[in-house]
Amino acid sequence: MGKPYGSMPRKKVPRGEEGSAMDFAILWDFGGYAQYSVLFYGYYNSQRAIGWLKFRMPLSYFLVGVGTVAYSYMVVIRTMARNANEEGGGDDTSFNFSWKIFTSWDYLIGNPETADNKFASITTSFKESIVEEQESHKDENIHLTRFLRVLANFLVLCCLAGSGYLIYFVVRRSQKFALEGLESYGWWERNEVNMVMSLLGMFCPMLFDVISALENYHPRIALQWQLGRIFALFLGNLYTFIIALMDEINLKREEEEVVKFNMTIWEASLYNGTLAANVTAAPITVDPADVPRGPCWETMVGQEFVRLIVSDTMTTYITLLIGDFLRAIFVRFLNYCWCWDLEYGFPSYSEFDVSGNVLGLIFNQGMIWMGAFYAPCLPALNVLRLHVSMYLQCWAVMSCNVPQERVFKASGSNNFYMAMLLVILFLSTLPAIYTIVSIPPSFDCGPFSGKNRMFDVIQETLQSDFPTWFGKVFSYASNPGLILPFILLMV
Amino acid sequence: MGNKQTIFTAQQLDAYQDCTFFTRKEIIRLFHRYRDLAPQLIPLDYTSGPDVKVPYELIGSMPELKENPFRQRIAEVFSEDGEGNMTLDDFLDMFSVLSEMAPKDLKAYYAFKIYDFNNDDYICKSDLEKTLSQLTRSELSEDESRLVCEKVIDEADLDNDGRLSLDDFQHMIGRAPDFLSTFHIRI
């Protein structure tokens, strides 16, 4: 096992912060003891091999990070391929209703519960087909519909632009606050960026929903448009957030240069002039808490992501409680003393929102993919969060929601959701990979400290752990002249 | 046990093998399933060809048929008396047609008879309405039910007489991708 807490400078809370390291406010913000724990990148030691098994920790850290992304790609693409096979068969719709009536009951069913489910699904299927049939008979005024749709898209674009500008404005403001020191501001200013992003994420989808009433699409198509718009909204938000993060990373790296310079001065001051120049003396033991630290930008990135996910979770739960639960209580109990029927008119019970929930899951996953390299325990935290979410939302749906008025099979759009997941996977691993490839790691924290680039660990392993002929073979194989034809072959 | 069985004569067993899609062992096994429905009624010795019927209530409570909304029609179609009370021959016939070895045309023929509630050799609108109400446990409204039945007649009625004949039905079911897999009972 690696060295325990307190044994090295990177693994211990600095002397200056010790007093407040256990405060709940600091811990909730993932500072203090939470920051100097296995939760974040900065805690890990850069020792090449640990223990009597010679476990290559930095190498494993790197490979696990890359491996999880590769595995995720494989799983998503394989699921999409499997779904595509199943959906591709039913293109013939000439005997739609006849087949439904004569071939939908499965004669092999012998279990009463299965039979109940089957009856329900057959009924739903008939209702959906009936709705589609009625829709296709309606007379349409094409010009009016087209105009309304263009108008709706224009309004949506305005919303997206507005939200993008708002986030940019808030981020600039928070940078200004950071320059002036965060202590002089209250809770709102400190958490402004996260709160604004969460609030936008809560209110804009509702706005899109209202605008989409103009468009008059079939429910399945309307759902896809809604998902696409919310997707654009979140993507804009997330990328603005990442750009802000990049600015902070650059700031921290400048700070690091200053700290490195100060370290040499500090070390000299330890010996206190008892040495002549060019003499190496035995190192004086210093308590790790007193060693001056570089600002660890990787831990900062990890912290930002964990904070984002926590605030996202909180927003979801609070929206659930207020939007669904309180509303249901209001409608149920105040109905007796209200002028109009609350249950049928406004506000009535909230409908179960398929698109919102699916997107919430997909974006949660995207944020995990982004932050997992810098906060290794993030997936574990997320599993916990998903368990809690599942039970909470299950209860909320059963007690406060009504099903959507228009009946349609959302599961028919399976591949659409998978495609979104794939795009998110690509877009969220992009920033992480960019930082791995182009930014040098901090000099005093994390498993890659001291290296020029994080992927140098692979180079190092090849040179020192494998026999020399392997290294030669690899260097021949990685010749661009060989790789290019190979890539062309794969394409 | 070998070849010694005393339930049927050799000719009876051969005859059953010719008429159904089952092997000797399966026929013996099915006989025991049949007998288990009413052990006091069915003798163990069928060599004399006794004329016994198992009443419909016992057939309808078999685990393979219990959850099927069309079990009554299935029993009526395959029983000699048309009431659902089945002899061993009817029993074997029923499960043979519904097994996976039966060809599509045979299944389509019997499916047609099952869904023809009034036994007039045509599936008319009232037959369709009854089928639909049994299939959805009467969850659809009258308007919805009427719409579905009209659409079915529109789609499948080729000779334009307002009802489905056997030919219309077979033409339509021949193209159905799920028919063989759903019109199948394993026993």
XYZ file of C-alpha atoms in Angstrom, chain A residues 326-338 342-343 349:
16
model
C -44.973 20.329 -2.645
C -47.050 20.902 -5.750
C -48.858 17.618 -5.202
C -49.536 18.485 -1.565
C -50.785 21.928 -2.587
C -53.122 20.470 -5.203
C -54.400 17.683 -3.009
C -55.106 19.629 0.177
C -55.979 23.093 -1.073
C -58.396 21.712 -3.629
C -61.234 21.809 -1.095
C -61.019 25.539 -0.543
C -60.113 26.770 -4.031
C -56.870 22.303 -9.055
C -56.519 18.740 -10.187
C -50.140 17.083 -10.662
